[in-house]
Coordinates of C-alpha atoms in Angstrom, one line a residue:
M16 CA 4.2 -9.5 -44.1
R17 CA 5.1 -11.7 -41.1
R18 CA 8.3 -9.8 -40.6
L19 CA 6.5 -6.5 -40.7
S20 CA 4.1 -7.8 -38.0
I21 CA 7.0 -8.8 -35.8
I22 CA 8.7 -5.4 -36.3
M23 CA 5.5 -3.6 -35.4
A24 CA 4.9 -5.8 -32.3
V25 CA 8.4 -5.0 -31.1
W26 CA 8.0 -1.3 -31.8
F27 CA 4.7 -1.2 -29.9
A28 CA 6.2 -3.0 -27.0
L29 CA 9.1 -0.6 -26.8
A30 CA 6.9 2.4 -27.2
G31 CA 4.6 1.1 -24.4
S32 CA 7.5 0.6 -22.0
A33 CA 8.9 4.0 -22.9
Q34 CA 5.6 5.6 -21.8
A35 CA 5.5 3.8 -18.5
A36 CA 6.0 6.2 -15.7
A37 CA 9.2 6.1 -13.7
P38 CA 8.7 4.8 -10.2
I39 CA 9.3 8.2 -8.6
D40 CA 6.9 9.9 -11.1
Y41 CA 4.2 7.4 -10.5
T42 CA 4.6 7.7 -6.7
R43 CA 4.5 11.5 -7.1
T44 CA 1.2 11.3 -9.0
I45 CA -0.4 9.1 -6.3
L46 CA 0.9 11.3 -3.4
Q47 CA -0.2 14.5 -5.1
Q48 CA -3.7 13.0 -5.5
A49 CA -3.6 12.1 -1.8
R50 CA -2.6 15.7 -0.9
T51 CA -5.5 17.1 -3.0
I52 CA -7.9 14.8 -1.2
V53 CA -6.6 15.7 2.3
A54 CA -6.8 19.5 1.4
D55 CA -10.3 19.2 0.0
N56 CA -13.4 20.4 1.9
Q57 CA -15.0 17.0 2.2
T58 CA -16.0 15.4 5.5
H59 CA -13.5 13.2 7.3
N60 CA -15.3 10.0 6.2
E61 CA -15.5 11.2 2.6
K62 CA -11.7 11.9 2.6
L63 CA -11.1 8.5 4.2
A64 CA -13.1 6.7 1.5
A65 CA -11.4 8.6 -1.3
L66 CA -7.9 7.9 0.1
S67 CA -8.8 4.3 0.6
A68 CA -9.9 4.0 -3.0
L69 CA -6.7 5.7 -4.2
F70 CA -4.3 3.6 -2.1
G71 CA -6.3 0.5 -2.8
K72 CA -4.8 0.7 -6.3
F73 CA -1.3 1.7 -5.1
L74 CA -0.7 -0.7 -2.2
D75 CA -0.3 -4.4 -2.7
T76 CA -1.8 -5.3 0.6
D77 CA -2.0 -9.0 -0.3
A78 CA 1.8 -9.2 -0.7
M79 CA 2.2 -7.2 2.5
G80 CA -0.2 -9.4 4.4
R81 CA 1.5 -12.6 3.3
E82 CA 4.9 -11.1 4.3
A83 CA 3.5 -9.9 7.7
L84 CA 2.3 -13.4 8.5
G85 CA 5.7 -15.0 7.5
P86 CA 5.8 -18.6 8.4
H87 CA 2.3 -18.5 9.9
W88 CA 0.8 -18.1 6.4
S89 CA 1.1 -21.8 5.6
S90 CA -0.9 -22.7 8.8
F91 CA -3.9 -20.8 7.6
T92 CA -6.5 -22.6 5.5
L93 CA -7.4 -21.1 2.1
A94 CA -10.6 -19.6 3.5
Q95 CA -8.7 -18.2 6.4
Q96 CA -6.0 -16.7 4.1
T97 CA -8.7 -15.1 2.0
E98 CA -10.5 -13.5 4.9
F99 CA -7.2 -12.5 6.6
L100 CA -6.1 -10.7 3.4
D101 CA -9.4 -8.8 3.2
L102 CA -9.1 -7.8 6.9
F103 CA -5.4 -7.0 6.6
R104 CA -6.1 -4.7 3.6
E105 CA -8.6 -2.8 5.8
L106 CA -6.1 -2.6 8.7
L107 CA -3.2 -1.4 6.6
Q108 CA -5.3 1.2 4.7
R109 CA -6.8 2.5 7.9
T110 CA -3.4 2.6 9.5
Y111 CA -1.7 4.4 6.6
V112 CA -4.6 6.4 5.3
Q113 CA -5.7 7.7 8.8
K114 CA -2.2 8.9 9.4
L115 CA -2.3 10.9 6.2
L116 CA -5.4 12.6 7.4
L117 CA -3.8 13.6 10.7
F118 CA -1.2 15.7 8.9
E119 CA -2.0 19.4 8.5
N120 CA -1.3 20.5 4.9
P121 CA 1.1 17.6 4.1
D122 CA 3.6 18.2 1.4
F123 CA 5.8 15.6 -0.2
V124 CA 9.5 15.8 -1.1
Y125 CA 10.9 13.2 -3.4
A126 CA 14.5 12.3 -2.4
G127 CA 15.2 9.8 -5.2
Q128 CA 14.7 6.3 -6.5
Q129 CA 16.8 3.2 -6.8
L130 CA 16.0 0.7 -9.5
T131 CA 16.4 -3.0 -8.7
G132 CA 15.6 -5.5 -11.4
N133 CA 11.8 -5.4 -11.8
G134 CA 11.4 -3.2 -8.7
A135 CA 12.4 0.1 -7.2
T136 CA 12.6 2.0 -4.0
V137 CA 11.3 5.6 -3.9
D138 CA 12.4 7.8 -1.0
T139 CA 10.1 10.6 0.1
K140 CA 9.5 12.9 3.0
I141 CA 6.1 14.0 4.3
V142 CA 6.6 17.6 5.4
T143 CA 4.1 19.5 7.6
P144 CA 4.4 22.9 9.1
R145 CA 5.7 21.3 12.3
D146 CA 7.6 18.2 11.3
Q147 CA 8.8 15.9 8.6
F148 CA 8.9 12.1 8.2
D149 CA 11.0 9.9 5.9
V150 CA 8.9 7.5 4.0
S151 CA 10.2 4.9 1.5
Y152 CA 8.1 2.8 -0.8
R153 CA 9.3 -0.5 -2.1
L154 CA 7.6 -0.9 -5.6
T155 CA 7.1 -3.6 -8.1
R156 CA 6.1 -3.0 -11.7
A157 CA 2.5 -3.7 -12.5
G158 CA 2.0 -3.3 -16.2
D159 CA 2.6 0.4 -17.0
N160 CA 2.2 1.3 -13.3
W161 CA 3.8 0.5 -10.0
I162 CA 2.5 -1.0 -6.8
A163 CA 3.9 -0.6 -3.3
T164 CA 4.8 -3.9 -1.7
G165 CA 6.4 -2.3 1.3
I166 CA 6.4 1.0 3.2
T167 CA 9.0 2.2 5.6
V168 CA 8.4 5.2 7.9
E169 CA 11.3 6.6 9.8
D170 CA 13.3 3.3 9.1
V171 CA 10.4 1.2 10.5
S172 CA 8.7 -1.2 8.1
L173 CA 4.9 -1.1 8.4
T174 CA 4.8 -4.7 7.3
A175 CA 7.4 -5.9 9.8
N176 CA 5.8 -3.9 12.6
L177 CA 2.4 -5.4 11.9
G178 CA 4.0 -8.8 11.4
S179 CA 5.5 -8.6 14.9
Q180 CA 2.2 -7.8 16.4
L181 CA 0.5 -10.6 14.5
N182 CA 3.2 -13.0 15.6
D183 CA 2.7 -12.0 19.2
L184 CA -1.1 -12.5 18.9
L185 CA -0.6 -15.9 17.2
K186 CA 1.5 -17.1 20.1
R187 CA -1.5 -16.5 22.4
M188 CA -4.4 -17.4 20.2
S189 CA -5.5 -19.6 17.4
V190 CA -5.9 -18.5 13.8
D191 CA -9.7 -18.5 14.2
D192 CA -9.4 -16.3 17.3
L193 CA -7.1 -13.8 15.4
I194 CA -9.5 -13.6 12.5
T195 CA -12.4 -13.1 14.9
L196 CA -10.5 -10.3 16.6
M197 CA -9.6 -8.7 13.2
R198 CA -13.2 -9.1 12.0
R199 CA -14.5 -7.3 15.1
K200 CA -12.1 -4.4 14.5
Y201 CA -11.9 -4.2 10.7
G202 CA -14.9 -6.1 9.3
N203 CA -18.5 -6.7 10.2
P204 CA -19.1 -8.7 13.4
G205 CA -21.6 -10.9 11.5
G206 CA -18.8 -12.4 9.5
E207 CA -19.2 -10.4 6.3
V208 CA -16.1 -8.6 5.4
S209 CA -16.6 -4.9 4.6

């Protein structure tokens, strides 16, 4: 009976991993949902909220935030780290999601995927009637799904770009000043994070 239990457990584990979507397929699903939202007849704010909810499940903004801060991360207290990650999530989603809304009738082309250990890179293009942009997603497995831990647009990493800006700000201001600035732009001025 114990042997049958072990065989069944192994079979279920293999069956579950076989059903997990390939990184390119999972990315395609997310981006097609984004395209549907952008093309919908909702208001700008409704689209923004729907895209933020969608990408909130797809983007690992905590990993991106820690990477963007680089060596500065360890100089933040635990409370500062927590608030920074909340504000960084809002910043990244607004940056990325707002850009999607600016495209007219965006379409996505899937150029391929490269598997690397427990991760992958999925190469795509955002195609509009007037232009196209290369976008790569660095993904990590999250159960049966994938989460993006990095986005590169036209060979520029969003995380590295934001990290450079944060580094410049932290040369001129304290951690508290940076969080206050971010709170003013991406949170509620009263200190509550939206």
